[in-house]
């Protein structure tokens, strides 16, 4: 069993790492990203993140991490990191059976303060198309909050055969990963897996995201009542009602004094009108449905400037790289400190050079933009034909030509610059007229053309340029997991060329007005 655990620890570590980085439940609690490679040999690991919201909208975050003795040092290490990052963290040793660990907590004055303390890219941030984050709709009697997050599974790491799947699921079954919300009032609606305490305690079991490649949405809507406003409104209504009764009594006792009667009739009319208006407005505020808009978002936007993330008191997640702040995507591209493409004597001569390569390899396409001239190692070009767009790689060092399937998320991976979490990019590449060498088992072959997927880890240096990292691939064009390393230097070179030339390609596309 231990051998099996070691055999798949890399797979499990990648899957757990992916979900933990995506949730990033609280910058303070980045402990969840601890190395879990030995957990499954040790016995089990349990983690619970609990958010308690008070009647005054205050927030208390608490995380409990416990594990067997063999992972004690890892838990200790991440506890020390949390305390170092934020001295306000309260740490308490805990024990559950044969597992020991820590309970860590932090407090916030309001939900707004908590939302703004999050880093861009966290579970609680706003990301168009994925996360709506935290929204707040202000009201007189109550404020309505919406929590709406989406946790995406890393299905690229799913084992291929049933035996492997059963082993991984058996190992993963020992992991507990819950997210709990304690509310002061019953939730208006939610998709919680379990509700208790009259719908005030909501629990989501996030383990399926890890164990069965299931995407998980966390959604809840609830109200925070303003009791003092409700009391004030009731008091004012009561005073107006007393005024109406008093005026009616004076009218009845005024006798033949018509002037006094008219005075109290006018006063009663005004008070009745105000009372009816107050009741109508109160009823509208209490019973009308709330419609959230983008103006209600209080979460940090995932494309926010990094400077905004440095002004909070929470501990930041361990950075994969040092990333400069950016204002907009276009500014990010303009600030890249790389040499401008060399100017050719004839206009569009770079296009002519690329077109020659297309023609000599029998590729039908029109050049839209290119990084030609930026690097002596080769170039990356955007081409189009009747079937759509493709990316053309020309590796001068190894005399190779390759096509990369165009996908918006692949072409725009450089937009991750400045984000707190830099996700890997996965692209499908076909090397034309390749040799069957030490990488021949990767991907598929169509004659002499070699197609395989590349799982590329990368980061950005201090100047914002792409810095390639680990490259992996697998059998088949779209493998279920990428665990095979590229053995041939030429394949590593052309894969890295794709990463390092993308900024120059974007710059040329911008200059040419290519959308």
Coordinates of C-alpha atoms in Angstrom, one line a residue:
X1 CA 0.0 0.0 0.0
X2 CA 2.9 2.3 0.8
X3 CA 4.4 1.6 -2.6
X4 CA 1.1 2.5 -4.3
X5 CA 1.0 5.7 -2.3
X6 CA 4.4 6.7 -3.4
X7 CA 3.6 5.8 -7.0
X8 CA 0.7 8.1 -7.1
X9 CA 1.8 10.8 -4.6
X10 CA 2.8 13.1 -7.4
X11 CA -0.6 12.8 -9.0
X12 CA -2.4 13.4 -5.7
X13 CA -0.1 16.2 -4.8
X14 CA -0.9 18.0 -8.1
X15 CA -4.6 17.5 -7.6
X16 CA -4.7 18.7 -4.0
X17 CA -2.3 21.6 -4.8
X18 CA -4.6 22.7 -7.7
X19 CA -7.8 22.8 -5.5
X20 CA -6.0 24.5 -2.6
X21 CA -4.5 27.2 -4.8
X22 CA -7.9 27.8 -6.4
X23 CA -9.8 28.1 -3.2
X24 CA -7.2 30.1 -1.3
X25 CA -9.9 30.4 1.3
X26 CA -8.0 33.1 3.2
X27 CA -4.5 34.5 2.5
X28 CA -3.8 33.9 6.2
X29 CA -4.5 30.2 5.8
X30 CA -2.3 29.2 3.0
X31 CA -1.3 26.3 5.2
X32 CA -3.7 24.3 3.1
X33 CA -1.1 24.2 0.3
X34 CA 1.2 22.0 2.4
X35 CA 3.0 19.2 0.8
X36 CA 0.7 16.2 1.1
X37 CA 3.0 13.6 -0.5
X38 CA 3.4 11.6 2.8
X39 CA -0.1 12.0 4.1
X40 CA -1.4 8.8 2.6
X41 CA 1.5 6.8 4.0
X42 CA 0.9 8.3 7.4
X43 CA -2.8 7.6 7.8
X44 CA -5.0 10.5 7.2
X45 CA -5.3 14.3 7.1
X46 CA -8.3 16.5 7.9
X47 CA -8.8 20.2 7.2
X48 CA -11.8 22.3 8.0
X49 CA -12.3 26.0 7.1
X50 CA -15.1 27.6 9.1
X51 CA -16.4 31.1 8.6
X52 CA -18.6 32.6 11.4
X53 CA -20.5 35.8 10.6
X54 CA -21.9 37.8 13.5
X55 CA -25.1 39.9 13.7
X56 CA -23.0 43.0 13.2
X57 CA -21.5 41.4 10.0
X58 CA -18.2 40.7 11.7
X59 CA -16.2 37.7 10.4
X60 CA -14.2 35.1 12.2
X61 CA -12.2 32.7 10.1
X62 CA -10.9 29.5 11.6
X63 CA -8.9 26.7 10.1
X64 CA -8.1 23.4 11.7
X65 CA -5.3 21.2 10.3
X66 CA -4.6 17.8 11.9
X67 CA -2.6 14.9 10.6
X68 CA -0.6 11.8 11.6
X69 CA 2.8 12.0 13.1
X70 CA 4.7 11.7 9.8
X71 CA 3.4 15.0 8.6
X72 CA 3.8 16.8 11.9
X73 CA 6.8 18.7 10.6
X74 CA 4.9 20.0 7.5
X75 CA 2.0 21.3 9.7
X76 CA 4.5 22.9 12.1
X77 CA 6.3 24.6 9.2
X78 CA 3.2 26.1 7.7
X79 CA 1.9 27.2 11.1
X80 CA 5.2 29.0 11.6
X81 CA 4.8 30.6 8.2
X82 CA 1.3 31.8 9.0
X83 CA 2.4 33.4 12.3
X84 CA 5.4 35.1 10.6
X85 CA 3.1 36.5 7.9
X86 CA 0.5 37.8 10.3
X87 CA 1.3 38.3 14.0
X88 CA -2.5 38.6 14.8
X89 CA -3.1 34.9 14.0
X90 CA -4.2 33.0 17.1
X91 CA -2.8 29.5 17.2
X92 CA -4.1 26.7 19.4
X93 CA -2.7 23.1 19.4
X94 CA -5.4 20.5 18.9
X95 CA -5.6 16.7 18.8
X96 CA -8.0 14.2 17.3
X97 CA -7.3 10.6 18.0
X98 CA -3.9 9.8 16.7
X99 CA -3.8 13.1 14.7
X100 CA -2.4 16.3 16.0
X101 CA -2.2 19.8 14.5
X102 CA -3.3 23.4 15.0
X103 CA -6.4 25.5 15.0
X104 CA -5.7 29.0 13.5
X105 CA -8.1 31.9 13.6
X106 CA -8.4 35.6 12.6
X107 CA -11.1 38.2 13.0
X108 CA -12.4 41.0 10.7
X109 CA -14.7 43.9 11.6
X110 CA -17.0 43.4 8.6
X111 CA -17.7 41.2 5.6
X112 CA -16.4 44.1 3.5
X113 CA -13.1 44.2 5.3
X114 CA -12.8 40.4 4.9
X115 CA -13.6 40.6 1.1
X116 CA -11.1 43.4 0.5
X117 CA -8.4 41.5 2.4
X118 CA -8.5 38.7 -0.1
X119 CA -5.9 38.5 -2.9
X120 CA -6.9 38.5 -6.6
X121 CA -7.4 35.0 -7.7
X122 CA -8.6 33.6 -4.4
X123 CA -11.8 31.7 -3.9
X124 CA -13.5 34.9 -2.6
X125 CA -12.3 37.2 -5.5
X126 CA -14.4 38.2 -8.5
X127 CA -13.5 36.5 -11.7
X128 CA -15.7 37.0 -14.8
X129 CA -17.1 33.8 -16.1
X130 CA -16.1 31.8 -13.0
X131 CA -16.5 33.5 -9.7
X132 CA -18.9 36.3 -8.8
X133 CA -17.3 36.5 -5.4
X134 CA -19.0 38.4 -2.6
X135 CA -21.8 40.8 -3.3
X136 CA -23.6 43.2 -1.0
X137 CA -26.9 44.9 -1.6
X138 CA -27.6 47.7 0.8
X139 CA -31.0 48.1 2.4
X140 CA -32.7 50.0 5.1
X141 CA -33.8 47.1 7.3
X142 CA -31.1 44.7 6.2
X143 CA -28.2 44.2 3.9
X144 CA -28.3 41.2 1.6
X145 CA -25.1 39.3 0.8
X146 CA -24.4 36.8 -1.9
X147 CA -21.5 34.3 -1.8
X148 CA -20.9 32.7 -5.2
X149 CA -17.8 30.7 -5.9
X150 CA -16.8 27.9 -8.2
X151 CA -14.1 25.3 -7.5
X152 CA -12.9 23.6 -10.7
X153 CA -11.4 20.2 -10.5
X154 CA -8.1 19.4 -12.1
X155 CA -9.4 16.6 -14.3
X156 CA -6.1 16.4 -16.3
X157 CA -4.7 14.3 -13.4
X158 CA -7.3 11.6 -13.5
X159 CA -5.7 8.1 -13.7
X160 CA -6.3 6.2 -16.9
X161 CA -7.3 2.7 -15.8
X162 CA -9.8 1.6 -13.2
X163 CA -7.2 0.0 -11.0
X164 CA -5.3 3.2 -10.7
X165 CA -8.6 5.1 -10.1
X166 CA -9.6 2.8 -7.3
X167 CA -6.2 3.2 -5.6
X168 CA -6.3 6.9 -5.8
X169 CA -9.9 7.1 -4.6
X170 CA -9.0 4.8 -1.6
X171 CA -6.1 7.1 -0.7
X172 CA -8.1 10.3 -1.2
X173 CA -11.0 8.9 0.9
X174 CA -8.8 9.6 3.9
X175 CA -8.9 13.3 3.2
X176 CA -11.6 15.5 4.7
X177 CA -12.0 18.9 3.2
X178 CA -15.0 21.0 4.4
X179 CA -16.1 24.6 4.1
X180 CA -18.6 25.7 6.8
X181 CA -20.5 29.0 7.1
X182 CA -22.2 29.9 10.4
X183 CA -24.8 32.7 9.9
X184 CA -26.6 34.8 12.4
X185 CA -29.9 34.4 10.5
X186 CA -31.3 31.6 8.4
X187 CA -29.9 31.6 4.8
X188 CA -32.3 32.8 2.1
X189 CA -31.1 30.1 -0.2
X190 CA -28.0 28.0 -0.7
X191 CA -26.7 24.9 -2.4
X192 CA -25.0 23.5 0.8
X193 CA -24.6 19.8 1.1
X194 CA -25.8 19.9 4.7
X195 CA -27.8 22.5 6.7
X196 CA -28.3 22.5 10.4
X197 CA -29.3 24.9 13.2
X198 CA -32.4 26.1 11.4
X199 CA -30.6 26.7 8.1
X200 CA -28.0 28.9 9.9
X201 CA -25.1 26.4 9.6
X202 CA -24.1 25.5 6.0
X203 CA -21.6 22.9 5.1
X204 CA -20.0 22.1 1.7
X205 CA -18.1 18.9 1.3
X206 CA -15.3 19.8 -1.1
X207 CA -13.7 16.4 -1.2
X208 CA -15.4 15.4 -4.5
X209 CA -13.4 18.1 -6.2
X210 CA -10.3 16.2 -5.2
X211 CA -11.5 12.6 -5.4
X212 CA -13.8 12.4 -8.4
X213 CA -12.9 15.3 -10.6
X214 CA -16.2 17.0 -9.8
X215 CA -16.6 20.8 -10.1
X216 CA -18.2 22.3 -7.1
X217 CA -20.2 25.5 -6.7
X218 CA -20.6 27.2 -3.4
X219 CA -23.6 29.5 -3.3
X220 CA -25.4 31.2 -0.4
X221 CA -27.6 34.3 0.0
X222 CA -28.4 35.7 3.5
X223 CA -29.4 38.9 5.3
X224 CA -27.8 40.9 8.0
X225 CA -30.5 42.8 9.8
X226 CA -30.2 46.4 11.1
X227 CA -32.1 46.1 14.3
X228 CA -31.6 49.7 15.3
X229 CA -33.1 50.9 12.1
X230 CA -36.1 48.6 12.5
X231 CA -36.6 49.9 16.0
X232 CA -36.3 53.5 14.9
X233 CA -38.8 52.9 12.1
X234 CA -41.2 51.2 14.5
X235 CA -40.8 54.1 17.0
X236 CA -41.5 56.7 14.4
X237 CA -44.5 54.8 13.2
X238 CA -45.8 54.5 16.7
X239 CA -45.3 58.3 17.3
X240 CA -47.2 59.1 14.1
X241 CA -50.1 56.7 15.1
X242 CA -50.2 58.4 18.5
X243 CA -50.3 61.8 16.8
X244 CA -53.3 60.6 14.6
X245 CA -55.2 59.4 17.7
X246 CA -54.4 62.6 19.5
X247 CA -55.6 64.7 16.6
X248 CA -58.8 62.6 16.3
X249 CA -59.5 63.1 20.0
X250 CA -59.0 66.9 19.7
X251 CA -61.3 67.0 16.7
X252 CA -64.0 65.3 18.7
X253 CA -63.6 67.6 21.7
X254 CA -63.3 70.8 19.8
X255 CA -67.1 71.4 19.8
X256 CA -68.1 74.4 17.7
X257 CA -64.5 75.7 17.4
X258 CA -64.1 75.2 13.7
X259 CA -60.7 76.8 13.5
X260 CA -59.3 74.2 16.0
X261 CA -61.1 71.4 14.2
X262 CA -59.5 72.4 10.9
X263 CA -56.0 72.6 12.5
X264 CA -56.2 69.1 13.9
X265 CA -57.8 67.7 10.7
X266 CA -54.9 69.0 8.7
X267 CA -52.4 67.6 11.3
X268 CA -54.2 64.2 11.2
X269 CA -54.2 64.2 7.4
X270 CA -50.4 64.8 7.3
X271 CA -49.7 62.2 9.9
X272 CA -51.9 59.6 8.2
X273 CA -50.2 60.3 4.9
X274 CA -46.8 59.9 6.4
X275 CA -47.8 56.8 8.3
X276 CA -49.2 55.2 5.1
X277 CA -46.1 56.2 3.1
X278 CA -43.9 54.8 5.9
X279 CA -45.8 51.5 5.8
X280 CA -45.6 51.3 2.0
X281 CA -41.8 51.9 2.0
X282 CA -41.2 49.5 4.8
X283 CA -43.3 46.8 3.1
X284 CA -41.4 47.4 -0.2
X285 CA -38.0 47.2 1.6
X286 CA -39.0 44.0 3.5
X287 CA -40.7 42.0 0.8
X288 CA -39.3 43.1 -2.6
X289 CA -36.8 40.7 -4.1
X290 CA -33.2 41.7 -4.3
X291 CA -31.5 41.7 -7.7
X292 CA -27.7 41.8 -7.6
X293 CA -25.7 43.7 -10.2
X294 CA -22.0 44.2 -10.8
X295 CA -22.1 47.4 -8.7
X296 CA -22.8 45.2 -5.7
X297 CA -19.5 43.3 -5.9
X298 CA -17.3 44.0 -2.9
X299 CA -14.7 41.3 -3.7
X300 CA -11.3 42.1 -5.1
X301 CA -11.3 41.7 -8.8
X302 CA -8.9 39.0 -10.2
X303 CA -7.4 41.5 -12.6
X304 CA -6.8 44.0 -9.8
X305 CA -3.4 45.8 -9.4
X306 CA -1.1 43.9 -7.2
X307 CA -0.5 47.0 -5.2
X308 CA -4.1 46.7 -3.9
X309 CA -3.2 43.3 -2.5
X310 CA -0.2 44.6 -0.5
X311 CA -2.3 46.9 1.7
X312 CA -4.2 44.2 3.7
X313 CA -3.2 42.6 6.9
X314 CA -3.5 39.0 5.8
X315 CA -0.7 36.6 5.2
X316 CA 0.0 36.2 1.5
X317 CA 0.4 32.8 -0.2
X318 CA 3.9 31.6 -0.9
X319 CA 4.6 33.3 -4.2
X320 CA 5.6 31.2 -7.2
X321 CA 7.5 34.1 -8.5
X322 CA 8.0 37.8 -8.0
X323 CA 5.5 39.6 -10.2
X324 CA 5.4 43.4 -10.9
X325 CA 2.2 45.3 -10.5
X326 CA 0.2 46.0 -13.6
X327 CA -2.6 48.4 -14.4
X328 CA -4.1 46.9 -17.5
X329 CA -3.3 44.0 -19.8
X330 CA -2.1 46.5 -22.5
X331 CA 0.2 48.2 -20.0
X332 CA 1.6 44.8 -19.0
X333 CA 2.6 44.2 -22.6
X334 CA 4.0 47.6 -23.1
X335 CA 6.2 47.4 -20.0
X336 CA 8.0 44.3 -21.1
X337 CA 11.7 45.1 -21.1
X338 CA 12.6 43.1 -24.2
X339 CA 14.3 44.4 -27.3
X340 CA 12.0 45.6 -30.1
X341 CA 11.9 43.4 -33.2
X342 CA 14.6 44.2 -35.6
X343 CA 13.5 46.3 -38.5
X344 CA 13.8 44.9 -42.0
X345 CA 14.6 47.0 -45.0
X346 CA 11.4 46.1 -46.8
X347 CA 8.1 46.5 -45.1
X348 CA 6.5 43.2 -44.2
X349 CA 9.7 41.3 -45.1
X350 CA 9.2 39.3 -41.9
X351 CA 5.8 38.1 -43.2
X352 CA 7.6 37.0 -46.4
X353 CA 10.1 35.0 -44.5
X354 CA 7.3 33.2 -42.5
X355 CA 5.3 32.7 -45.7
X356 CA 8.2 30.9 -47.2
X357 CA 8.3 28.5 -44.3
X358 CA 4.6 27.9 -44.7
X359 CA 4.9 27.2 -48.4
X360 CA 7.9 24.9 -48.1
X361 CA 6.0 22.8 -45.5
X362 CA 2.8 22.7 -47.5
X363 CA 0.9 24.7 -44.9
X364 CA -2.0 26.8 -46.2
X365 CA -2.3 30.0 -44.2
X366 CA -2.0 33.8 -44.0
X367 CA 0.4 35.4 -41.5
X368 CA -1.5 37.8 -39.2
X369 CA 1.3 38.7 -36.7
X370 CA 4.8 37.4 -35.9
X371 CA 7.6 37.7 -33.3
X372 CA 10.1 37.3 -36.2
X373 CA 13.3 39.2 -35.5
X374 CA 12.8 39.3 -31.7
X375 CA 15.0 36.3 -31.0
X376 CA 17.9 34.5 -32.8
X377 CA 16.5 31.2 -31.5
X378 CA 13.3 31.4 -33.6
X379 CA 9.9 32.9 -33.9
X380 CA 6.2 32.4 -33.0
X381 CA 3.6 33.5 -35.6
X382 CA -0.2 33.8 -35.7
X383 CA -1.6 32.5 -38.9
X384 CA -5.1 31.9 -40.3
X385 CA -6.9 30.0 -43.0
X386 CA -10.4 28.8 -43.8
X387 CA -10.3 26.4 -40.8
X388 CA -9.4 29.1 -38.3
X389 CA -6.2 30.2 -36.5
X390 CA -3.0 28.4 -35.7
X391 CA 0.3 29.3 -34.1
X392 CA 3.5 28.6 -36.1
X393 CA 6.8 27.8 -34.3
X394 CA 10.1 28.1 -36.2
X395 CA 13.0 26.7 -34.1
X396 CA 16.2 27.9 -35.8
X397 CA 18.5 26.3 -33.3
X398 CA 17.2 22.7 -34.0
X399 CA 15.8 23.4 -37.5
X400 CA 12.3 22.5 -36.5
X401 CA 8.8 23.7 -37.5
X402 CA 5.7 23.1 -35.4
X403 CA 2.1 24.1 -35.3
X404 CA 0.3 24.8 -32.1
X405 CA -3.5 24.5 -31.9
X406 CA -5.0 28.0 -31.3
X407 CA -7.1 28.4 -28.2
X408 CA -7.9 31.8 -26.5
X409 CA -6.7 30.5 -23.1
X410 CA -3.5 29.3 -24.6
X411 CA -2.8 32.5 -26.7
X412 CA -3.6 34.7 -23.7
X413 CA -1.7 32.8 -21.0
X414 CA 0.5 35.9 -20.6
X415 CA -2.5 37.7 -19.1
X416 CA -1.7 35.8 -15.9
X417 CA 1.1 38.2 -15.3
X418 CA 0.6 40.0 -12.0
X419 CA -1.8 37.4 -10.6
X420 CA -1.3 35.8 -7.3
X421 CA -1.6 32.3 -8.8
X422 CA 0.0 31.4 -12.1
X423 CA -1.8 28.4 -13.6
X424 CA 0.0 26.1 -16.0
X425 CA -0.7 26.4 -19.7
X426 CA -1.5 23.2 -21.7
X427 CA -1.1 23.4 -25.5
X428 CA -1.2 20.8 -28.3
X429 CA 1.8 20.9 -30.6
X430 CA 2.6 19.1 -33.9
X431 CA 6.2 18.9 -34.9
X432 CA 6.4 18.5 -38.7
X433 CA 8.8 15.8 -40.1
X434 CA 9.9 14.8 -36.6
X435 CA 12.3 11.9 -35.8
X436 CA 11.2 8.9 -33.7
X437 CA 13.5 9.4 -30.8
X438 CA 13.3 9.2 -27.0
X439 CA 10.0 11.1 -27.0
X440 CA 8.3 9.0 -29.7
X441 CA 6.0 7.4 -27.1
X442 CA 4.4 10.8 -26.4
X443 CA 1.2 11.9 -28.1
X444 CA 0.4 10.4 -31.5
X445 CA 2.0 10.1 -34.9
X446 CA 0.5 10.9 -38.3
X447 CA 3.2 9.7 -40.7
X448 CA 6.3 11.8 -39.8
X449 CA 4.3 14.5 -38.0
X450 CA 4.4 14.2 -34.2
X451 CA 1.5 15.6 -32.2
X452 CA 1.6 15.7 -28.4
X453 CA 0.3 17.9 -25.5
X454 CA 2.6 19.9 -23.4
X455 CA 1.8 20.8 -19.7
X456 CA 4.0 23.8 -19.1
X457 CA 4.7 25.4 -15.7
X458 CA 6.1 28.9 -16.0
X459 CA 6.5 32.2 -14.1
X460 CA 7.4 35.8 -14.7
X461 CA 10.7 37.5 -13.8
X462 CA 11.0 40.9 -12.3
X463 CA 10.8 42.5 -15.8
X464 CA 7.6 40.6 -16.6
X465 CA 9.1 38.2 -19.1
X466 CA 8.1 34.6 -19.2
X467 CA 10.4 32.2 -17.4
X468 CA 9.8 28.6 -18.4
X469 CA 9.6 25.9 -15.8
X470 CA 8.8 22.2 -15.8
X471 CA 7.5 20.6 -19.0
X472 CA 5.6 17.3 -19.0
X473 CA 3.5 15.3 -21.5
X474 CA 1.8 12.0 -21.8
X475 CA 0.6 9.2 -24.2
X476 CA -2.2 10.1 -26.6
X477 CA -3.0 13.5 -27.9
X478 CA -5.1 14.5 -24.9
X479 CA -3.7 12.4 -22.0
X480 CA -5.7 12.0 -18.8
X481 CA -2.6 13.1 -16.9
X482 CA 0.7 14.6 -17.8
X483 CA 3.5 12.7 -16.0
X484 CA 6.1 12.1 -18.7
X485 CA 9.0 14.4 -19.0
X486 CA 10.3 15.6 -22.4
X487 CA 13.6 13.7 -22.9
X488 CA 14.8 15.4 -26.1
X489 CA 16.5 18.8 -25.8
X490 CA 15.0 19.9 -29.1
X491 CA 11.5 19.3 -27.9
X492 CA 12.2 21.2 -24.7
X493 CA 13.7 24.1 -26.8
X494 CA 10.7 24.5 -29.1
X495 CA 8.3 24.2 -26.2
X496 CA 10.1 27.0 -24.3
X497 CA 10.2 29.0 -27.5
X498 CA 6.5 29.0 -27.5
X499 CA 6.4 30.4 -24.0
X500 CA 9.2 33.1 -24.4
X501 CA 8.0 34.5 -27.8
X502 CA 4.4 35.0 -26.8
X503 CA 4.9 38.5 -25.5
X504 CA 6.7 39.6 -28.7
X505 CA 3.9 38.1 -30.8
X506 CA 1.2 40.0 -28.8
X507 CA 3.1 43.2 -29.2
X508 CA 3.3 42.8 -33.0
X509 CA -0.4 41.8 -33.1
X510 CA -1.2 45.0 -31.2
X511 CA 0.9 47.1 -33.5
X512 CA -0.8 45.7 -36.6
X513 CA -4.3 46.0 -35.0
X514 CA -4.9 42.3 -35.0
X515 CA -7.8 41.5 -32.6

